[in-house]
Amino acid sequence: MAQIFKAKKKPLQQKSVVLDITNMDHQGRGVAKYNNKVCFVAGALPGEKVKATLVDDKARYSSAITHKVIEASEARVAPFCEHYNHCGGCQLQHLDVNQQVVEKQAAVEQLFEKFAKQTNLNWQAPILSSATHYRRSARIAVMFDKAAKKMRIGYRASGSKNIVSINKCAVLTDAYETVFTLFDELINHNKPLHSISHLQLCQSETHNFVVIRHTKAISDEVKAVVIKACTPYKYSVIWQSESDVIDHTNITMPYYYLDEFKLKFEFGLDNFIQVNAQVNQAMLKQSVDWLGLSGNENILDLFCGIGNFSLVLAKQAKTVIGIEGVASAVAMAAQNAQTNSISNAQFHCFDLTQKIQNAQWFNKNLDVLVLDPSRTGAMAILEQLPLKQFKTILYVSCDPVTLARDSAIISQAGFELNKIGLMNMFPHTGHIETMALFQRR
């Protein structure tokens, strides 16, 4: 058998370089030039001169980490979290929260110019929220640290699989202020709890749920210890074994309420919901304002989840058809329609990465398209839909790269970008959420 020789890749010598930062990319990294290539610099801000350590050097770009700021930006601030330098949860605490929005908007503009060849975007006022204590759900990692000989409870370290032990997290809602220290003590003092792989936090209108995912059986006695310890903090404990199924039979169904629209949304603890309740309410209100529905529209809502947009828009439109690939979310959307006495919305389970040629839910009477895809975007479905039948397209994005890419497809189908606005769903992180409204020319 012939053997093909492959030269071993030489390890990169991590050397220090001085860099001038010109702008920020869509992941919250500073951008500079090094050896005639783009260099992405973690921890650096536009307008700064920094000393950074080169950690990756590829053919088209390099990456570095700031270890000294030589000339600081006026927008640089002191991070408020004790774990910021190690935890991978937040990336922008060193940047003033208002300037975060400015830089994110600039990053989106660069992507639209690159992928959609569009400039001079019609930016609307951004949707903002409290800069701390905004997360109503989160996933906490649990892992044994061989070096420390203890279980660690926290978030993954930046650029690593290691777990950073967290004392408290300022972006979580106040209800979970003690959850890290409480479970650190519980898990490290009860060996049967070492089979816990992660904790899923989710705050509903009435309960603060802690879903405990474990890979081995845990006795009722040990479970009782956990429940007793959680009771003073009003944590509702749910046990999830390796089956991946969360049993909701004996619990009060989680829900959130939209005051603006007088709608109640029940959801399963394994369903996706927007983690920032304040931004979610404002986002839905903005969608109604931007669409300006008359009551005669037939709306197609793709990637509809539990009906977050569908049911709000159903109150303003003639009909809504919601499509979602997760069966449990579709069932919950239908249930939420019934709970809220909404009869003009129907929901179907369909994988939107597949061909829609024979999909029974699609018809030519639809005139408004709403898209709320995952980070992979909506390219697969946009390339199949007869887009010209729609008068308006509302695109809600959680990844500006795929939004800019998909905007090119929409533009080529005869639409113009009428409005665009940021939604700062995740302050202090590099995540960028955007809403864009397209009108047929």
Coordinates of C-alpha atoms in Angstrom, one line a residue:
M1 CA 0.0 0.0 0.0
A2 CA 1.4 3.4 -1.0
Q3 CA 2.1 5.8 1.8
I4 CA 1.6 9.5 1.2
F5 CA 4.0 11.7 3.0
K6 CA 2.5 14.7 4.8
A7 CA 4.8 17.2 6.3
K8 CA 4.2 18.0 9.9
K9 CA 2.8 21.4 10.5
K10 CA 5.2 23.5 12.5
P11 CA 3.8 24.9 15.7
L12 CA 3.3 28.7 15.6
Q13 CA 5.8 30.7 17.6
Q14 CA 3.6 32.9 19.7
K15 CA 5.4 36.2 19.2
S16 CA 4.3 39.7 20.3
V17 CA 3.3 42.3 17.7
V18 CA 2.2 45.9 17.9
L19 CA -1.0 46.5 15.9
D20 CA -3.1 49.5 15.0
I21 CA -6.8 48.6 15.2
T22 CA -8.9 50.1 12.4
N23 CA -12.4 48.6 13.0
M24 CA -14.3 45.8 14.7
D25 CA -15.6 42.6 13.0
H26 CA -19.0 41.0 13.5
Q27 CA -17.6 38.8 16.3
G28 CA -16.4 41.7 18.4
R29 CA -12.8 41.4 17.5
G30 CA -10.5 44.3 16.6
V31 CA -9.3 44.3 13.0
A32 CA -5.7 45.2 12.0
K33 CA -3.2 44.6 9.2
Y34 CA -0.2 42.3 9.8
N35 CA 2.2 41.1 7.1
N36 CA -0.2 42.4 4.5
K37 CA -3.0 40.3 5.8
V38 CA -6.1 40.9 8.0
C39 CA -5.4 40.2 11.6
F40 CA -8.3 39.6 14.1
V41 CA -7.4 40.8 17.5
A42 CA -9.4 39.7 20.6
G43 CA -9.8 42.3 23.3
A44 CA -8.8 45.3 21.0
L45 CA -11.0 48.2 20.1
P46 CA -11.1 50.5 17.0
G47 CA -8.7 53.4 17.2
E48 CA -6.4 51.6 19.6
K49 CA -2.7 50.6 19.4
V50 CA -2.1 47.3 21.2
K51 CA 0.6 44.8 21.9
A52 CA -0.8 41.4 21.0
T53 CA 0.3 37.8 20.9
L54 CA -0.1 36.1 17.6
V55 CA -1.9 32.8 18.1
D56 CA -2.8 31.8 14.6
D57 CA -1.3 32.6 11.2
K58 CA -3.1 31.3 8.1
A59 CA -2.6 32.0 4.4
R60 CA -5.3 34.7 4.3
Y61 CA -5.5 36.0 7.8
S62 CA -4.0 35.8 11.3
S63 CA -5.4 36.0 14.8
A64 CA -4.0 37.5 18.0
I65 CA -4.9 38.2 21.6
T66 CA -4.4 41.6 23.2
H67 CA -2.1 41.6 26.3
K68 CA -1.3 45.3 26.5
V69 CA -3.1 48.4 25.4
I70 CA -0.6 51.1 24.3
E71 CA -3.1 53.7 23.2
A72 CA -6.6 53.2 24.5
S73 CA -9.9 54.1 22.9
E74 CA -12.1 56.6 24.8
A75 CA -14.9 54.0 24.7
R76 CA -12.8 51.5 26.7
V77 CA -14.2 50.7 30.1
A78 CA -13.3 48.4 33.0
P79 CA -15.1 45.0 32.8
F80 CA -17.6 44.6 35.6
C81 CA -17.3 40.8 35.9
E82 CA -14.6 39.1 38.0
H83 CA -14.4 36.2 35.5
Y84 CA -14.2 38.3 32.4
N85 CA -10.6 37.6 31.5
H86 CA -11.2 33.9 31.5
C87 CA -14.8 33.2 30.8
G88 CA -15.9 32.8 27.2
G89 CA -19.5 34.0 27.8
C90 CA -19.0 37.8 27.2
Q91 CA -16.5 39.3 24.7
L92 CA -17.2 43.1 24.9
Q93 CA -17.4 44.1 28.6
H94 CA -14.3 46.3 27.9
L95 CA -16.3 48.4 25.5
D96 CA -18.9 51.0 26.5
V97 CA -22.4 49.4 26.1
N98 CA -23.7 52.2 23.9
Q99 CA -20.6 52.0 21.7
Q100 CA -21.1 48.2 21.4
V101 CA -24.3 49.0 19.4
V102 CA -22.4 51.5 17.2
E103 CA -19.7 49.0 16.4
K104 CA -22.1 46.2 15.7
Q105 CA -24.0 48.4 13.3
A106 CA -20.8 49.3 11.5
A107 CA -19.9 45.5 11.3
V108 CA -23.3 44.8 9.7
E109 CA -22.8 47.6 7.1
Q110 CA -19.4 46.1 6.1
L111 CA -21.0 42.7 5.6
F112 CA -23.9 44.1 3.5
E113 CA -21.4 45.9 1.3
K114 CA -19.3 42.8 0.9
F115 CA -22.1 40.2 0.3
A116 CA -25.1 42.2 -0.9
K117 CA -23.2 45.1 -2.6
Q118 CA -25.5 47.5 -0.6
T119 CA -24.5 50.7 1.1
N120 CA -26.3 53.6 2.8
L121 CA -28.6 51.4 4.7
N122 CA -31.7 52.9 6.2
W123 CA -30.9 52.3 9.8
Q124 CA -33.7 52.6 12.4
A125 CA -33.2 53.2 16.1
P126 CA -31.8 50.1 17.8
I127 CA -33.8 48.0 20.3
L128 CA -32.0 48.1 23.6
S129 CA -32.5 46.4 27.0
S130 CA -30.9 46.4 30.4
A131 CA -27.2 45.8 30.0
T132 CA -27.1 43.3 32.9
H133 CA -29.5 40.6 34.3
Y134 CA -31.2 40.2 30.9
R135 CA -30.8 36.5 30.4
R136 CA -33.8 34.4 31.4
S137 CA -32.2 31.1 30.2
A138 CA -28.7 29.7 30.0
R139 CA -26.8 26.5 30.0
I140 CA -24.2 25.8 32.7
A141 CA -21.5 23.3 32.1
V142 CA -20.4 20.7 34.8
M143 CA -17.2 18.8 34.4
F144 CA -14.5 17.1 36.5
D145 CA -11.2 18.9 36.6
K146 CA -8.4 16.3 37.1
A147 CA -5.8 18.9 38.0
A148 CA -7.9 20.6 40.7
K149 CA -9.5 17.2 41.7
K150 CA -13.0 18.7 41.8
M151 CA -16.1 19.3 39.8
R152 CA -16.3 22.7 38.1
I153 CA -19.6 24.5 37.6
G154 CA -19.5 27.4 35.2
Y155 CA -19.0 28.4 31.5
R156 CA -16.4 27.3 29.0
A157 CA -13.2 29.3 28.9
S158 CA -12.6 31.5 25.9
G159 CA -11.3 29.5 23.0
S160 CA -11.1 26.3 25.1
K161 CA -13.1 23.3 26.3
N162 CA -12.0 23.9 29.9
I163 CA -14.6 25.1 32.4
V164 CA -14.2 28.3 34.3
S165 CA -15.7 28.1 37.8
I166 CA -18.2 31.0 38.2
N167 CA -19.3 32.6 41.4
K168 CA -22.1 34.6 39.9
C169 CA -23.1 35.9 36.4
A170 CA -24.3 39.4 36.0
V171 CA -26.0 38.8 32.7
L172 CA -28.4 36.2 34.2
T173 CA -31.6 37.4 35.8
D174 CA -31.3 38.1 39.6
A175 CA -33.3 34.9 40.3
Y176 CA -30.1 32.8 39.5
E177 CA -27.6 34.9 41.4
T178 CA -26.8 32.0 43.8
V179 CA -27.1 29.1 41.4
F180 CA -23.3 28.6 40.8
T181 CA -22.1 28.6 44.4
L182 CA -25.1 26.5 45.5
F183 CA -24.5 23.7 42.9
D184 CA -20.7 23.9 43.4
E185 CA -21.2 22.9 47.0
L186 CA -24.0 20.3 46.3
I187 CA -22.1 18.5 43.5
N188 CA -18.7 18.5 45.2
H189 CA -20.1 17.2 48.4
N190 CA -22.3 14.5 46.9
K191 CA -20.4 12.0 44.7
P192 CA -23.6 10.6 43.0
L193 CA -24.1 14.1 41.6
H194 CA -20.8 13.8 39.7
S195 CA -22.9 12.3 36.9
I196 CA -24.4 15.7 36.2
S197 CA -23.2 17.0 32.8
H198 CA -24.9 20.4 32.7
L199 CA -27.6 22.5 34.2
Q200 CA -30.2 24.3 32.0
L201 CA -31.7 27.4 33.6
C202 CA -35.0 28.8 32.4
Q203 CA -37.1 31.5 34.1
S204 CA -40.8 31.5 33.3
E205 CA -43.4 34.0 34.5
T206 CA -44.0 31.9 37.7
H207 CA -41.0 29.6 38.1
N208 CA -37.2 29.5 38.1
F209 CA -36.5 26.2 36.6
V210 CA -33.2 24.3 36.9
V211 CA -33.1 21.3 34.6
I212 CA -30.4 18.9 35.8
R213 CA -29.0 16.7 33.1
H214 CA -27.4 13.5 34.4
T215 CA -25.9 10.4 32.8
K216 CA -26.3 7.9 35.6
A217 CA -29.2 7.2 38.0
I218 CA -29.4 9.3 41.1
S219 CA -31.2 8.0 44.1
D220 CA -34.4 9.6 45.5
E221 CA -32.4 10.3 48.7
V222 CA -29.8 12.4 46.9
K223 CA -32.5 14.1 44.8
A224 CA -34.2 15.1 48.1
V225 CA -31.0 16.7 49.3
V226 CA -30.8 18.8 46.1
I227 CA -34.5 19.8 46.2
K228 CA -34.2 20.8 49.9
A229 CA -31.2 23.0 49.2
C230 CA -32.9 24.7 46.2
T231 CA -36.2 25.4 48.0
P232 CA -35.1 28.6 49.8
Y233 CA -34.0 30.1 46.5
K234 CA -37.3 29.1 44.8
Y235 CA -35.6 26.9 42.2
S236 CA -37.9 24.4 40.6
V237 CA -35.7 21.3 40.0
I238 CA -36.3 19.0 37.0
W239 CA -34.3 15.8 36.5
Q240 CA -33.4 14.8 33.0
S241 CA -31.7 11.5 32.4
E242 CA -29.8 10.3 29.3
S243 CA -33.1 9.9 27.4
D244 CA -32.9 13.6 26.4
V245 CA -36.6 13.9 27.0
I246 CA -37.9 16.3 29.7
D247 CA -41.0 15.0 31.4
H248 CA -43.4 17.9 31.9
T249 CA -46.2 15.8 33.3
N250 CA -45.9 16.8 36.9
I251 CA -44.8 20.4 36.5
T252 CA -46.6 23.7 35.9
M253 CA -46.1 24.4 32.2
P254 CA -43.6 27.3 31.7
Y255 CA -44.9 30.3 30.0
Y256 CA -44.2 33.9 29.2
Y257 CA -46.7 36.7 28.7
L258 CA -46.7 39.5 26.2
D259 CA -48.3 42.5 27.8
E260 CA -48.4 44.6 24.6
F261 CA -50.5 41.9 22.8
K262 CA -52.2 40.2 25.7
L263 CA -50.8 36.8 24.6
K264 CA -49.7 33.9 26.7
F265 CA -47.0 31.5 25.3
E266 CA -46.5 28.2 26.9
F267 CA -43.3 26.3 26.1
G268 CA -41.5 23.2 26.9
L269 CA -38.1 23.4 28.7
D270 CA -36.6 21.8 25.6
N271 CA -38.1 24.5 23.3
F272 CA -36.3 27.6 22.0
I273 CA -37.4 30.9 23.4
Q274 CA -35.7 34.3 23.1
V275 CA -33.5 34.7 26.2
N276 CA -34.0 38.5 26.5
A277 CA -37.6 39.1 27.4
Q278 CA -37.4 42.9 27.2
V279 CA -35.9 42.8 23.7
N280 CA -38.4 40.1 22.6
Q281 CA -41.4 42.3 23.5
A282 CA -39.9 45.3 21.7
M283 CA -38.9 43.2 18.7
L284 CA -42.5 41.9 18.2
K285 CA -43.9 45.4 18.6
Q286 CA -41.4 46.7 15.9
S287 CA -42.4 43.9 13.5
V288 CA -46.0 45.0 13.8
D289 CA -45.1 48.6 13.3
W290 CA -42.9 48.0 10.3
L291 CA -45.3 45.6 8.5
G292 CA -48.3 48.0 9.0
L293 CA -50.8 45.2 8.4
S294 CA -54.3 46.1 7.2
G295 CA -56.0 42.9 8.2
N296 CA -56.2 41.4 4.7
E297 CA -52.7 39.9 4.5
N298 CA -51.9 36.2 4.2
I299 CA -48.6 35.6 6.1
L300 CA -46.1 32.8 5.8
D301 CA -44.0 32.6 8.9
L302 CA -41.0 30.3 8.4
F303 CA -38.9 29.0 11.4
C304 CA -41.9 29.9 13.6
G305 CA -40.9 28.1 16.7
I306 CA -43.7 28.1 19.3
G307 CA -45.5 30.9 17.5
N308 CA -43.7 33.9 18.9
F309 CA -44.2 36.0 15.7
S310 CA -47.1 34.0 14.2
L311 CA -49.7 34.7 16.9
V312 CA -48.8 38.3 17.3
L313 CA -49.2 38.8 13.6
A314 CA -52.3 36.7 13.4
K315 CA -54.1 39.4 15.5
Q316 CA -53.3 41.9 12.7
A317 CA -53.7 39.7 9.5
K318 CA -56.2 37.6 7.7
T319 CA -54.3 34.3 8.0
V320 CA -50.9 33.1 9.2
I321 CA -49.2 29.8 8.3
G322 CA -46.4 28.9 10.6
I323 CA -43.7 26.4 9.6
E324 CA -41.2 24.8 11.9
G325 CA -38.9 21.8 11.8
V326 CA -39.1 20.8 15.5
A327 CA -42.3 18.8 16.1
S328 CA -42.6 19.7 19.8
A329 CA -42.4 23.4 19.0
V330 CA -45.1 23.0 16.3
A331 CA -47.4 21.2 18.8
M332 CA -46.8 24.0 21.3
A333 CA -47.5 26.7 18.7
A334 CA -50.9 25.0 17.9
Q335 CA -51.6 24.8 21.6
N336 CA -50.8 28.5 22.1
A337 CA -53.1 29.4 19.3
Q338 CA -55.9 27.5 21.0
T339 CA -55.0 29.0 24.4
N340 CA -55.2 32.5 23.1
S341 CA -58.4 31.8 21.0
I342 CA -56.7 32.5 17.7
S343 CA -58.3 30.6 14.9
N344 CA -56.7 32.1 11.8
A345 CA -53.2 30.6 12.4
Q346 CA -52.2 27.1 11.4
F347 CA -48.9 25.3 12.0
H348 CA -47.0 22.6 10.1
C349 CA -43.9 20.6 10.9
F350 CA -41.5 20.7 7.9
D351 CA -37.7 20.6 7.5
L352 CA -37.0 23.9 5.7
T353 CA -33.7 22.6 4.3
Q354 CA -35.6 20.2 2.2
K355 CA -37.5 20.7 -1.1
I356 CA -40.9 22.3 -0.7
Q357 CA -42.2 21.3 -4.2
N358 CA -44.9 19.0 -2.7
A359 CA -45.4 20.8 0.6
Q360 CA -49.1 21.0 1.2
W361 CA -48.9 24.1 3.3
F362 CA -47.6 26.4 0.5
N363 CA -50.0 28.3 -1.7
K364 CA -49.9 31.3 -4.1
N365 CA -52.2 33.5 -2.0
L366 CA -49.5 34.3 0.5
D367 CA -48.3 37.9 0.3
V368 CA -46.1 38.5 3.4
L369 CA -43.1 36.4 4.3
V370 CA -41.6 36.4 7.8
L371 CA -38.2 34.6 8.3
D372 CA -36.6 34.0 11.7
P373 CA -33.9 31.3 11.0
S374 CA -31.1 30.0 13.0
R375 CA -27.5 31.2 12.4
T376 CA -27.3 29.1 9.2
G377 CA -29.8 31.5 7.6
A378 CA -32.6 30.9 5.1
M379 CA -30.7 30.4 1.9
A380 CA -32.0 26.8 1.2
I381 CA -35.7 28.0 1.4
L382 CA -35.2 31.3 -0.3
E383 CA -33.7 29.7 -3.4
Q384 CA -36.9 27.6 -3.7
L385 CA -39.7 30.1 -2.9
P386 CA -41.3 32.1 -5.7
L387 CA -40.3 35.3 -3.9
K388 CA -42.0 37.5 -6.5
Q389 CA -45.4 36.6 -5.2
F390 CA -44.7 38.3 -1.9
K391 CA -45.1 42.1 -1.4
T392 CA -43.1 42.3 1.8
I393 CA -40.4 40.2 3.5
L394 CA -39.5 40.6 7.2
Y395 CA -36.2 39.0 8.1
V396 CA -35.2 38.5 11.7
S397 CA -31.6 37.5 11.9
C398 CA -29.2 36.2 14.6
D399 CA -26.2 36.1 12.2
P400 CA -25.3 39.1 10.1
V401 CA -23.2 37.1 7.7
T402 CA -26.1 34.9 6.6
L403 CA -28.4 37.9 6.7
A404 CA -26.2 39.8 4.2
R405 CA -25.8 36.7 2.0
D406 CA -29.6 36.1 2.0
S407 CA -30.3 39.8 1.4
A408 CA -28.5 39.4 -2.0
I409 CA -30.9 36.7 -3.0
I410 CA -33.9 38.7 -1.9
S411 CA -32.6 41.8 -3.7
Q412 CA -32.1 39.8 -6.9
A413 CA -35.7 38.7 -6.7
G414 CA -36.8 42.3 -7.1
F415 CA -36.9 43.6 -3.5
E416 CA -35.3 46.6 -1.9
L417 CA -34.1 46.9 1.7
N418 CA -36.6 49.4 3.2
K419 CA -35.5 49.4 6.8
I420 CA -32.9 47.8 9.0
G421 CA -32.3 47.9 12.7
L422 CA -30.2 46.3 15.4
M423 CA -31.7 44.4 18.4
N424 CA -29.1 44.2 21.2
M425 CA -30.4 40.9 22.4
F426 CA -27.0 40.0 24.0
P427 CA -25.2 43.1 25.5
H428 CA -21.5 42.6 26.2
T429 CA -21.2 39.8 23.6
G430 CA -20.3 39.7 20.0
H431 CA -23.7 38.3 19.0
I432 CA -25.6 40.6 16.6
E433 CA -29.4 40.4 16.1
T434 CA -30.9 42.4 13.2
M435 CA -34.3 43.0 11.7
A436 CA -34.6 43.9 8.0
L437 CA -37.7 44.8 6.0
F438 CA -37.8 44.3 2.3
Q439 CA -40.4 45.7 -0.1
R440 CA -41.1 44.5 -3.6
R441 CA -40.0 47.1 -6.2

